[in-house]
PDB file of C-alpha atoms in Angstrom:
ATOM      1  CA  MET A  20      47.532  99.071  68.450  1.00 43.00           C
ATOM      2  CA  ASP A  21      50.684  98.101  66.545  1.00 43.00           C
ATOM      3  CA  ASN A  22      49.329  98.432  62.806  1.00 43.00           C
ATOM      4  CA  LYS A  23      51.543  95.042  61.563  1.00 47.00           C
ATOM      5  CA  MET A  24      48.064  92.932  61.783  1.00 48.00           C
ATOM      6  CA  ASP A  25      44.984  95.077  60.379  1.00 50.00           C
ATOM      7  CA  MET A  26      42.812  94.476  63.064  1.00 49.00           C
ATOM      8  CA  ARG A  27      39.665  95.056  60.812  1.00 51.00           C
ATOM      9  CA  ALA A  28      40.707  91.766  59.233  1.00 90.00           C
ATOM     10  CA  VAL A  29      40.799  90.031  62.955  1.00 97.00           C
ATOM     11  CA  ALA A  30      37.446  88.241  63.919  1.00 97.00           C
ATOM     12  CA  CYS A  31      36.262  86.513  66.939  1.00 98.00           C
ATOM     13  CA  VAL A  32      34.248  83.639  67.571  1.00 98.00           C
ATOM     14  CA  LEU A  33      32.124  83.362  71.242  1.00 97.00           C
ATOM     15  CA  LEU A  34      31.723  79.512  72.147  1.00 95.00           C
ATOM     16  CA  ALA A  35      28.658  79.079  73.882  1.00 93.00           C
ATOM     17  CA  ALA A  36      27.124  75.808  72.982  1.00 89.00           C
ATOM     18  CA  GLY A  37      28.529  73.710  76.042  1.00 73.00           C
ATOM     19  CA  VAL A  38      25.846  71.681  77.300  1.00 64.00           C
ATOM     20  CA  GLY A  39      27.339  71.965  80.964  1.00 58.00           C
ATOM     21  CA  SER A  40      27.047  68.883  82.151  1.00 55.00           C
ATOM     22  CA  ARG A  41      29.447  68.997  85.189  1.00 56.00           C
ATOM     23  CA  PHE A  42      27.239  72.106  86.052  1.00 53.00           C
ATOM     24  CA  GLY A  43      23.812  70.433  85.863  1.00 49.00           C
ATOM     25  CA  GLY A  44      22.864  72.144  82.596  1.00 60.00           C
ATOM     26  CA  GLY A  45      22.124  75.716  81.964  1.00 71.00           C
ATOM     27  CA  LYS A  46      25.727  76.924  82.788  1.00 73.00           C
ATOM     28  CA  LEU A  47      26.137  79.854  80.335  1.00 83.00           C
ATOM     29  CA  LEU A  48      22.838  81.295  81.918  1.00 82.00           C
ATOM     30  CA  ALA A  49      23.731  81.415  85.483  1.00 82.00           C
ATOM     31  CA  GLU A  50      24.603  84.443  87.038  1.00 86.00           C
ATOM     32  CA  PHE A  51      27.637  86.144  88.584  1.00 80.00           C
ATOM     33  CA  GLY A  52      27.993  89.670  89.687  1.00 84.00           C
ATOM     34  CA  GLY A  53      24.371  90.881  88.312  1.00 87.00           C
ATOM     35  CA  GLU A  54      25.248  89.272  84.901  1.00 91.00           C
ATOM     36  CA  ARG A  55      24.540  85.869  83.175  1.00 91.00           C
ATOM     37  CA  LEU A  56      28.100  84.337  82.258  1.00 90.00           C
ATOM     38  CA  PHE A  57      27.465  84.535  78.595  1.00 94.00           C
ATOM     39  CA  GLU A  58      26.586  88.277  78.875  1.00 95.00           C
ATOM     40  CA  HIS A  59      29.911  88.787  80.701  1.00 94.00           C
ATOM     41  CA  ALA A  60      31.882  87.117  77.764  1.00 95.00           C
ATOM     42  CA  MET A  61      30.180  89.669  75.023  1.00 96.00           C
ATOM     43  CA  ASN A  62      30.569  92.314  77.440  1.00 96.00           C
ATOM     44  CA  VAL A  63      34.080  91.864  77.814  1.00 96.00           C
ATOM     45  CA  LEU A  64      34.906  91.847  73.473  1.00 95.00           C
ATOM     46  CA  PRO A  65      36.062  95.113  72.039  1.00 95.00           C
ATOM     47  CA  LYS A  66      33.679  94.041  69.163  1.00 94.00           C
ATOM     48  CA  GLU A  67      34.968  97.335  67.718  1.00 94.00           C
ATOM     49  CA  LEU A  68      37.969  96.077  66.906  1.00 94.00           C
ATOM     50  CA  PHE A  69      36.655  92.828  64.829  1.00 96.00           C
ATOM     51  CA  SER A  70      35.731  92.421  61.394  1.00 95.00           C
ATOM     52  CA  ARG A  71      32.987  89.968  62.839  1.00 96.00           C
ATOM     53  CA  VAL A  72      31.884  88.717  65.662  1.00 97.00           C
ATOM     54  CA  ALA A  73      30.331  84.916  65.713  1.00 98.00           C
ATOM     55  CA  VAL A  74      28.619  83.495  68.626  1.00 97.00           C
ATOM     56  CA  VAL A  75      27.924  79.572  68.266  1.00 97.00           C
ATOM     57  CA  SER A  76      25.251  78.327  70.678  1.00 95.00           C
ATOM     58  CA  GLY A  77      22.162  76.058  70.769  1.00 92.00           C
ATOM     59  CA  CYS A  78      20.536  77.905  73.157  1.00 92.00           C
ATOM     60  CA  GLU A  79      17.654  80.682  72.079  1.00 93.00           C
ATOM     61  CA  ASP A  80      18.548  83.057  74.632  1.00 93.00           C
ATOM     62  CA  ILE A  81      22.120  83.322  73.837  1.00 94.00           C
ATOM     63  CA  LEU A  82      21.365  83.525  69.850  1.00 96.00           C
ATOM     64  CA  ALA A  83      18.471  86.544  70.319  1.00 96.00           C
ATOM     65  CA  GLU A  84      20.692  88.342  72.657  1.00 96.00           C
ATOM     66  CA  SER A  85      23.648  88.086  70.164  1.00 97.00           C
ATOM     67  CA  GLU A  86      21.501  89.249  67.319  1.00 97.00           C
ATOM     68  CA  ARG A  87      20.499  92.159  69.563  1.00 97.00           C
ATOM     69  CA  ARG A  88      24.110  93.153  69.755  1.00 97.00           C
ATOM     70  CA  GLY A  89      24.594  92.876  66.026  1.00 96.00           C
ATOM     71  CA  PHE A  90      26.626  89.619  66.273  1.00 98.00           C
ATOM     72  CA  LEU A  91      26.483  86.805  63.961  1.00 98.00           C
ATOM     73  CA  ALA A  92      24.383  84.329  65.656  1.00 97.00           C
ATOM     74  CA  VAL A  93      25.457  80.609  64.767  1.00 97.00           C
ATOM     75  CA  ARG A  94      23.375  77.978  65.593  1.00 97.00           C
ATOM     76  CA  ASN A  95      24.935  74.704  67.146  1.00 95.00           C
ATOM     77  CA  SER A  96      22.237  71.851  66.799  1.00 91.00           C
ATOM     78  CA  ALA A  97      24.615  69.460  68.168  1.00 90.00           C
ATOM     79  CA  PRO A  98      26.665  70.537  70.867  1.00 88.00           C
ATOM     80  CA  GLU A  99      26.868  67.091  72.427  1.00 87.00           C
ATOM     81  CA  LYS A 100      29.656  66.256  69.315  1.00 90.00           C
ATOM     82  CA  GLY A 101      31.778  68.237  71.298  1.00 90.00           C
ATOM     83  CA  VAL A 102      33.690  71.975  70.877  1.00 93.00           C
ATOM     84  CA  SER A 103      35.197  71.117  67.513  1.00 95.00           C
ATOM     85  CA  LEU A 104      31.900  71.626  66.061  1.00 95.00           C
ATOM     86  CA  SER A 105      31.506  74.801  67.242  1.00 96.00           C
ATOM     87  CA  VAL A 106      35.037  75.742  66.269  1.00 97.00           C
ATOM     88  CA  ARG A 107      34.100  74.847  62.472  1.00 97.00           C
ATOM     89  CA  LEU A 108      30.873  76.519  62.692  1.00 97.00           C
ATOM     90  CA  GLY A 109      32.412  79.485  64.059  1.00 97.00           C
ATOM     91  CA  LEU A 110      35.527  79.436  61.560  1.00 97.00           C
ATOM     92  CA  GLU A 111      32.975  78.976  58.358  1.00 97.00           C
ATOM     93  CA  ALA A 112      31.064  82.239  59.586  1.00 97.00           C
ATOM     94  CA  VAL A 113      33.468  84.979  59.971  1.00 97.00           C
ATOM     95  CA  LYS A 114      36.020  84.329  57.406  1.00 93.00           C
ATOM     96  CA  PRO A 115      37.386  85.577  55.615  1.00 95.00           C
ATOM     97  CA  CYS A 116      39.747  87.141  58.082  1.00 96.00           C
ATOM     98  CA  SER A 117      43.530  87.117  58.900  1.00 96.00           C
ATOM     99  CA  ALA A 118      43.033  85.622  62.409  1.00 97.00           C
ATOM    100  CA  VAL A 119      40.501  84.644  64.738  1.00 98.00           C
ATOM    101  CA  LEU A 120      40.024  85.154  68.712  1.00 98.00           C
ATOM    102  CA  PHE A 121      38.356  82.463  70.740  1.00 98.00           C
ATOM    103  CA  LEU A 122      36.596  83.165  73.559  1.00 96.00           C
ATOM    104  CA  VAL A 123      34.554  80.670  75.899  1.00 94.00           C
ATOM    105  CA  CYS A 124      31.722  81.890  78.454  1.00 90.00           C
ATOM    106  CA  ASP A 125      32.621  80.247  81.612  1.00 88.00           C
ATOM    107  CA  GLN A 126      35.182  82.873  82.516  1.00 91.00           C
ATOM    108  CA  PRO A 127      33.796  85.481  84.658  1.00 91.00           C
ATOM    109  CA  LEU A 128      36.550  87.484  86.081  1.00 92.00           C
ATOM    110  CA  LEU A 129      37.856  88.062  82.541  1.00 95.00           C
ATOM    111  CA  ARG A 130      38.540  91.777  81.656  1.00 96.00           C
ATOM    112  CA  LYS A 131      38.386  93.430  78.535  1.00 97.00           C
ATOM    113  CA  GLU A 132      42.016  95.052  79.127  1.00 98.00           C
ATOM    114  CA  SER A 133      43.094  91.197  79.092  1.00 98.00           C
ATOM    115  CA  VAL A 134      41.370  90.501  75.746  1.00 97.00           C
ATOM    116  CA  LEU A 135      43.421  93.663  74.666  1.00 97.00           C
ATOM    117  CA  ARG A 136      46.659  92.592  75.529  1.00 97.00           C
ATOM    118  CA  ILE A 137      46.110  89.168  73.405  1.00 97.00           C
ATOM    119  CA  LEU A 138      44.830  91.207  70.539  1.00 97.00           C
ATOM    120  CA  GLU A 139      47.814  93.555  71.081  1.00 96.00           C
ATOM    121  CA  ALA A 140      50.548  90.933  71.236  1.00 97.00           C
ATOM    122  CA  GLY A 141      48.683  89.393  68.014  1.00 96.00           C
ATOM    123  CA  ALA A 142      48.932  92.674  66.444  1.00 95.00           C
ATOM    124  CA  ALA A 143      53.061  92.750  67.105  1.00 95.00           C
ATOM    125  CA  HIS A 144      53.376  89.206  66.297  1.00 96.00           C
ATOM    126  CA  PRO A 145      50.616  88.296  63.625  1.00 95.00           C
ATOM    127  CA  GLU A 146      52.521  85.171  62.884  1.00 96.00           C
ATOM    128  CA  ARG A 147      52.453  83.776  66.174  1.00 97.00           C
ATOM    129  CA  ILE A 148      49.159  82.286  67.851  1.00 98.00           C
ATOM    130  CA  ILE A 149      48.821  84.002  71.317  1.00 98.00           C
ATOM    131  CA  ALA A 150      47.465  82.311  74.452  1.00 98.00           C
ATOM    132  CA  PRO A 151      47.057  83.579  78.090  1.00 97.00           C
ATOM    133  CA  GLU A 152      49.256  82.052  80.637  1.00 97.00           C
ATOM    134  CA  GLY A 153      48.767  81.850  84.222  1.00 93.00           C
ATOM    135  CA  ALA A 154      51.407  82.011  87.366  1.00 90.00           C
ATOM    136  CA  ASP A 155      51.428  78.199  87.414  1.00 89.00           C
ATOM    137  CA  GLY A 156      52.675  77.944  83.784  1.00 92.00           C
ATOM    138  CA  ARG A 157      48.881  76.794  82.098  1.00 91.00           C
ATOM    139  CA  LEU A 158      47.513  78.249  79.204  1.00 95.00           C
ATOM    140  CA  GLY A 159      44.377  79.322  79.135  1.00 94.00           C
ATOM    141  CA  ASN A 160      41.411  81.224  77.144  1.00 95.00           C
ATOM    142  CA  PRO A 161      40.902  83.440  75.175  1.00 97.00           C
ATOM    143  CA  CYS A 162      43.547  82.346  71.972  1.00 98.00           C
ATOM    144  CA  LEU A 163      44.319  83.995  69.072  1.00 98.00           C
ATOM    145  CA  PHE A 164      45.149  81.894  65.839  1.00 98.00           C
ATOM    146  CA  PRO A 165      46.534  83.425  62.590  1.00 97.00           C
ATOM    147  CA  ALA A 166      44.621  82.129  59.279  1.00 96.00           C
ATOM    148  CA  ALA A 167      47.730  79.783  58.803  1.00 97.00           C
ATOM    149  CA  TYR A 168      46.120  77.358  61.572  1.00 98.00           C
ATOM    150  CA  PHE A 169      42.514  77.437  60.204  1.00 97.00           C
ATOM    151  CA  PRO A 170      42.661  74.109  58.646  1.00 97.00           C
ATOM    152  CA  GLU A 171      44.207  72.584  61.731  1.00 97.00           C
ATOM    153  CA  LEU A 172      41.044  74.075  63.665  1.00 98.00           C
ATOM    154  CA  ALA A 173      38.692  73.143  61.135  1.00 97.00           C
ATOM    155  CA  ALA A 174      40.017  69.513  61.011  1.00 97.00           C
ATOM    156  CA  LEU A 175      39.486  69.191  64.553  1.00 96.00           C
ATOM    157  CA  GLU A 176      36.994  66.014  65.958  1.00 94.00           C
ATOM    158  CA  GLY A 177      34.892  65.215  68.817  1.00 92.00           C
ATOM    159  CA  ASP A 178      35.228  67.402  72.085  1.00 90.00           C
ATOM    160  CA  ARG A 179      38.846  68.945  71.286  1.00 91.00           C
ATOM    161  CA  GLY A 180      39.432  72.467  70.833  1.00 92.00           C
ATOM    162  CA  GLY A 181      42.345  74.749  69.998  1.00 95.00           C
ATOM    163  CA  LYS A 182      44.787  73.549  72.796  1.00 94.00           C
ATOM    164  CA  ARG A 183      45.442  70.714  70.328  1.00 95.00           C
ATOM    165  CA  VAL A 184      46.497  72.993  67.615  1.00 97.00           C
ATOM    166  CA  ILE A 185      48.716  74.715  70.374  1.00 97.00           C
ATOM    167  CA  ARG A 186      50.116  71.648  71.598  1.00 96.00           C
ATOM    168  CA  ALA A 187      51.275  70.837  68.021  1.00 97.00           C
ATOM    169  CA  HIS A 188      52.824  73.955  67.620  1.00 98.00           C
ATOM    170  CA  PRO A 189      54.595  74.649  70.737  1.00 97.00           C
ATOM    171  CA  GLU A 190      57.519  76.976  68.902  1.00 97.00           C
ATOM    172  CA  ALA A 191      54.394  79.268  67.547  1.00 98.00           C
ATOM    173  CA  VAL A 192      52.889  79.928  70.683  1.00 98.00           C
ATOM    174  CA  LEU A 193      53.689  83.351  72.378  1.00 98.00           C
ATOM    175  CA  THR A 194      52.063  83.626  75.765  1.00 98.00           C
ATOM    176  CA  VAL A 195      50.657  86.811  77.514  1.00 98.00           C
ATOM    177  CA  PRO A 196      50.874  86.599  81.317  1.00 97.00           C
ATOM    178  CA  LEU A 197      47.200  86.827  82.954  1.00 96.00           C
ATOM    179  CA  PRO A 198      46.294  86.688  86.927  1.00 94.00           C
ATOM    180  CA  GLU A 199      45.143  82.929  87.608  1.00 90.00           C
ATOM    181  CA  LYS A 200      41.237  84.184  88.409  1.00 90.00           C
ATOM    182  CA  GLU A 201      40.916  85.695  85.308  1.00 92.00           C
ATOM    183  CA  LEU A 202      41.771  82.606  83.540  1.00 90.00           C
ATOM    184  CA  PHE A 203      39.682  80.567  86.240  1.00 84.00           C
ATOM    185  CA  ASP A 204      36.789  78.472  84.574  1.00 80.00           C
ATOM    186  CA  THR A 205      33.314  77.570  85.823  1.00 74.00           C
ATOM    187  CA  ASP A 206      32.607  74.227  85.475  1.00 67.00           C
ATOM    188  CA  THR A 207      30.326  73.383  88.780  1.00 66.00           C
ATOM    189  CA  LYS A 208      28.328  75.358  90.559  1.00 65.00           C
ATOM    190  CA  GLU A 209      30.945  75.026  93.468  1.00 76.00           C
ATOM    191  CA  ASP A 210      33.179  76.728  91.190  1.00 66.00           C
ATOM    192  CA  LEU A 211      31.167  79.482  90.806  1.00 66.00           C
ATOM    193  CA  SER A 212      30.382  79.892  94.682  1.00 70.00           C
ATOM    194  CA  ARG A 213      34.225  80.002  94.898  1.00 72.00           C
ATOM    195  CA  LEU A 214      34.858  82.878  92.976  1.00 66.00           C
ATOM    196  CA  LYS A 215      31.930  84.612  94.301  1.00 66.00           C
ATOM    197  CA  GLU A 216      34.418  84.402  97.661  1.00 67.00           C
ATOM    198  CA  ILE A 217      37.325  85.884  95.342  1.00 61.00           C
TER     199      ILE A 217
END
């Protein structure tokens, strides 16, 4: 790991408060490959590299598992207000830090090695926003944001997340190529079935 960025000052926020309405509810508790979706997200985290890991959720099962693993369990009591609230709650929980990696919980094919590649890119380029990019050119998650962008992240409203900040600063974005399947997010039960076929 490049030492240009002190990795001990990099935090992680796991966004696990989505209501999963298109899934029919309870999406993050759905199983894939013998583990629940939120558990997979926790398992791919190289937690030893982070100063703090905060898991933002309104689900008791997820909050309890977060505490069991030694993460900060951050309750979001109003997930219907959109992802921006989870972003703010997570940021407040992990500060102070030099950067934050935001992960979502609905990418069951994401690998720890890919998360490490994003962190390594951030260590080599600490001033840049790091985002994974699929073969089709679309950006995905997880994304790493330096502290310079925390005010804009905290000012987000409604169901708008870090992608809005990325679009506002295209010159600051450094992309890391990742396989399409790792960036595929499961919005519906049909999506989950398709991934099982893969």
